[in-house]
Amino acid sequence: MINCLFVGCGGFLGSVLRYACSFIKLGPEGFPLVTLGINIVGSFAILFFAGVFTRVVPLDDHLLLFLRVGLCGGFTTFSTFSAETLGMFERGDVVLAIGYAVASCALCVVAALLGEAAASALSA
């Protein structure tokens, strides 16, 4: 039950951070650059936290749940990404929708790899 509390508290903070970011206006109208940025940062952070707090500065399992599952899970937003992509398709912006979907997947995987590499570099 204590694990749920840590995940819930982290999720609350991550969700509030994501909501706060929704007020940032970036990029061209109709392109969800903020959502893309949130997901890239979250993809980096989840593997960075995992690496740093298991290899460099060992952290209690509860705090790892707070950071990775709660904070990063609450901050990143796959459902919003999906809804925004669908919205682009519905508006007839097919090329933009496909570009956004491909860019989101590719950049988030690259960010995750960079997060892992950064954590590995700190532990070397």
CSV table of C-alpha atoms in Angstrom, one decimal:
chain,number,residue,atom,x,y,z
A,1,MET,CA,0.0,0.0,0.0
A,2,ILE,CA,2.9,2.4,0.7
A,3,ASN,CA,4.0,1.9,-2.9
A,4,CYS,CA,0.7,3.3,-4.1
A,5,LEU,CA,1.2,6.4,-1.9
A,6,PHE,CA,4.6,7.1,-3.4
A,7,VAL,CA,3.3,6.6,-7.0
A,8,GLY,CA,0.3,8.7,-6.3
A,9,CYS,CA,2.3,11.6,-4.8
A,10,GLY,CA,4.7,11.5,-7.7
A,11,GLY,CA,1.9,11.3,-10.2
A,12,PHE,CA,0.2,14.3,-8.6
A,13,LEU,CA,3.4,16.4,-9.1
A,14,GLY,CA,4.0,15.1,-12.6
A,15,SER,CA,0.4,15.9,-13.6
A,16,VAL,CA,0.6,19.4,-12.1
A,17,LEU,CA,3.9,20.0,-14.0
A,18,ARG,CA,2.3,18.8,-17.2
A,19,TYR,CA,-0.7,21.0,-16.7
A,20,ALA,CA,1.5,24.0,-16.0
A,21,CYS,CA,3.4,23.4,-19.2
A,22,SER,CA,0.1,23.5,-21.1
A,23,PHE,CA,0.2,27.3,-20.7
A,24,ILE,CA,3.4,27.6,-22.6
A,25,LYS,CA,2.8,28.6,-26.2
A,26,LEU,CA,5.5,27.3,-28.6
A,27,GLY,CA,5.7,26.5,-32.3
A,28,PRO,CA,3.2,27.0,-35.1
A,29,GLU,CA,-0.5,26.9,-34.5
A,30,GLY,CA,-1.9,23.4,-34.7
A,31,PHE,CA,1.4,21.6,-33.9
A,32,PRO,CA,1.7,20.3,-30.3
A,33,LEU,CA,5.3,21.2,-29.6
A,34,VAL,CA,4.8,21.4,-25.9
A,35,THR,CA,3.5,17.8,-25.7
A,36,LEU,CA,6.4,16.7,-27.8
A,37,GLY,CA,8.8,18.4,-25.5
A,38,ILE,CA,7.1,17.0,-22.4
A,39,ASN,CA,7.4,13.5,-23.8
A,40,ILE,CA,11.0,13.9,-24.8
A,41,VAL,CA,12.0,15.3,-21.4
A,42,GLY,CA,10.1,12.5,-19.7
A,43,SER,CA,11.7,9.8,-21.8
A,44,PHE,CA,15.1,11.1,-20.9
A,45,ALA,CA,14.3,11.5,-17.3
A,46,ILE,CA,12.9,8.1,-16.7
A,47,LEU,CA,16.0,6.3,-17.8
A,48,PHE,CA,18.3,8.9,-16.3
A,49,PHE,CA,16.7,8.5,-12.9
A,50,ALA,CA,16.8,4.7,-13.2
A,51,GLY,CA,20.5,4.7,-14.0
A,52,VAL,CA,21.7,7.4,-11.6
A,53,PHE,CA,19.6,6.2,-8.7
A,54,THR,CA,20.6,2.6,-9.0
A,55,ARG,CA,24.3,2.9,-10.0
A,56,VAL,CA,25.6,6.3,-8.8
A,57,VAL,CA,23.5,7.2,-5.8
A,58,PRO,CA,21.4,4.2,-4.7
A,59,LEU,CA,18.0,5.4,-3.8
A,60,ASP,CA,15.2,3.7,-1.8
A,61,ASP,CA,12.8,1.7,-3.9
A,62,HIS,CA,9.9,3.9,-2.8
A,63,LEU,CA,11.6,7.0,-4.0
A,64,LEU,CA,12.4,5.3,-7.4
A,65,LEU,CA,8.7,4.5,-7.7
A,66,PHE,CA,7.9,8.2,-6.8
A,67,LEU,CA,10.3,9.4,-9.5
A,68,ARG,CA,9.9,6.9,-12.4
A,69,VAL,CA,6.3,5.6,-12.2
A,70,GLY,CA,4.7,8.6,-10.4
A,71,LEU,CA,6.5,11.8,-11.5
A,72,CYS,CA,7.6,10.7,-15.0
A,73,GLY,CA,4.4,8.8,-15.6
A,74,GLY,CA,2.2,11.7,-14.5
A,75,PHE,CA,4.3,14.2,-16.5
A,76,THR,CA,4.4,12.4,-19.8
A,77,THR,CA,1.3,12.1,-21.8
A,78,PHE,CA,0.8,9.4,-24.4
A,79,SER,CA,-3.0,9.9,-24.4
A,80,THR,CA,-2.6,13.6,-25.3
A,81,PHE,CA,-0.2,12.7,-28.0
A,82,SER,CA,-2.7,10.2,-29.4
A,83,ALA,CA,-5.6,12.7,-29.3
A,84,GLU,CA,-3.6,15.5,-30.9
A,85,THR,CA,-2.4,13.2,-33.7
A,86,LEU,CA,-6.0,12.1,-34.3
A,87,GLY,CA,-7.1,15.8,-34.3
A,88,MET,CA,-4.5,16.5,-37.0
A,89,PHE,CA,-5.8,13.6,-39.1
A,90,GLU,CA,-9.4,14.9,-38.6
A,91,ARG,CA,-8.4,18.4,-39.8
A,92,GLY,CA,-6.9,16.9,-42.9
A,93,ASP,CA,-3.3,17.6,-41.8
A,94,VAL,CA,-2.2,14.1,-42.7
A,95,VAL,CA,1.5,14.9,-43.4
A,96,LEU,CA,1.7,16.9,-40.2
A,97,ALA,CA,0.1,14.1,-38.2
A,98,ILE,CA,2.4,11.4,-39.6
A,99,GLY,CA,5.4,13.7,-39.1
A,100,TYR,CA,4.4,14.3,-35.5
A,101,ALA,CA,3.8,10.6,-34.8
A,102,VAL,CA,7.2,9.6,-36.3
A,103,ALA,CA,9.1,12.5,-34.7
A,104,SER,CA,7.5,11.8,-31.3
A,105,CYS,CA,8.4,8.1,-31.3
A,106,ALA,CA,11.9,8.6,-32.7
A,107,LEU,CA,12.8,11.6,-30.5
A,108,CYS,CA,11.5,9.9,-27.4
A,109,VAL,CA,13.5,6.8,-28.0
A,110,VAL,CA,16.6,8.9,-28.7
A,111,ALA,CA,16.0,10.9,-25.5
A,112,ALA,CA,15.7,7.6,-23.5
A,113,LEU,CA,19.0,6.4,-24.9
A,114,LEU,CA,20.6,9.7,-24.0
A,115,GLY,CA,19.2,9.5,-20.5
A,116,GLU,CA,20.7,6.0,-20.1
A,117,ALA,CA,24.0,7.2,-21.6
A,118,ALA,CA,24.1,10.2,-19.3
A,119,ALA,CA,23.5,8.0,-16.2
A,120,SER,CA,26.1,5.5,-17.4
A,121,ALA,CA,28.6,8.4,-17.8
A,122,LEU,CA,28.0,9.5,-14.3
A,123,SER,CA,28.6,6.0,-12.9
A,124,ALA,CA,31.8,5.5,-14.8
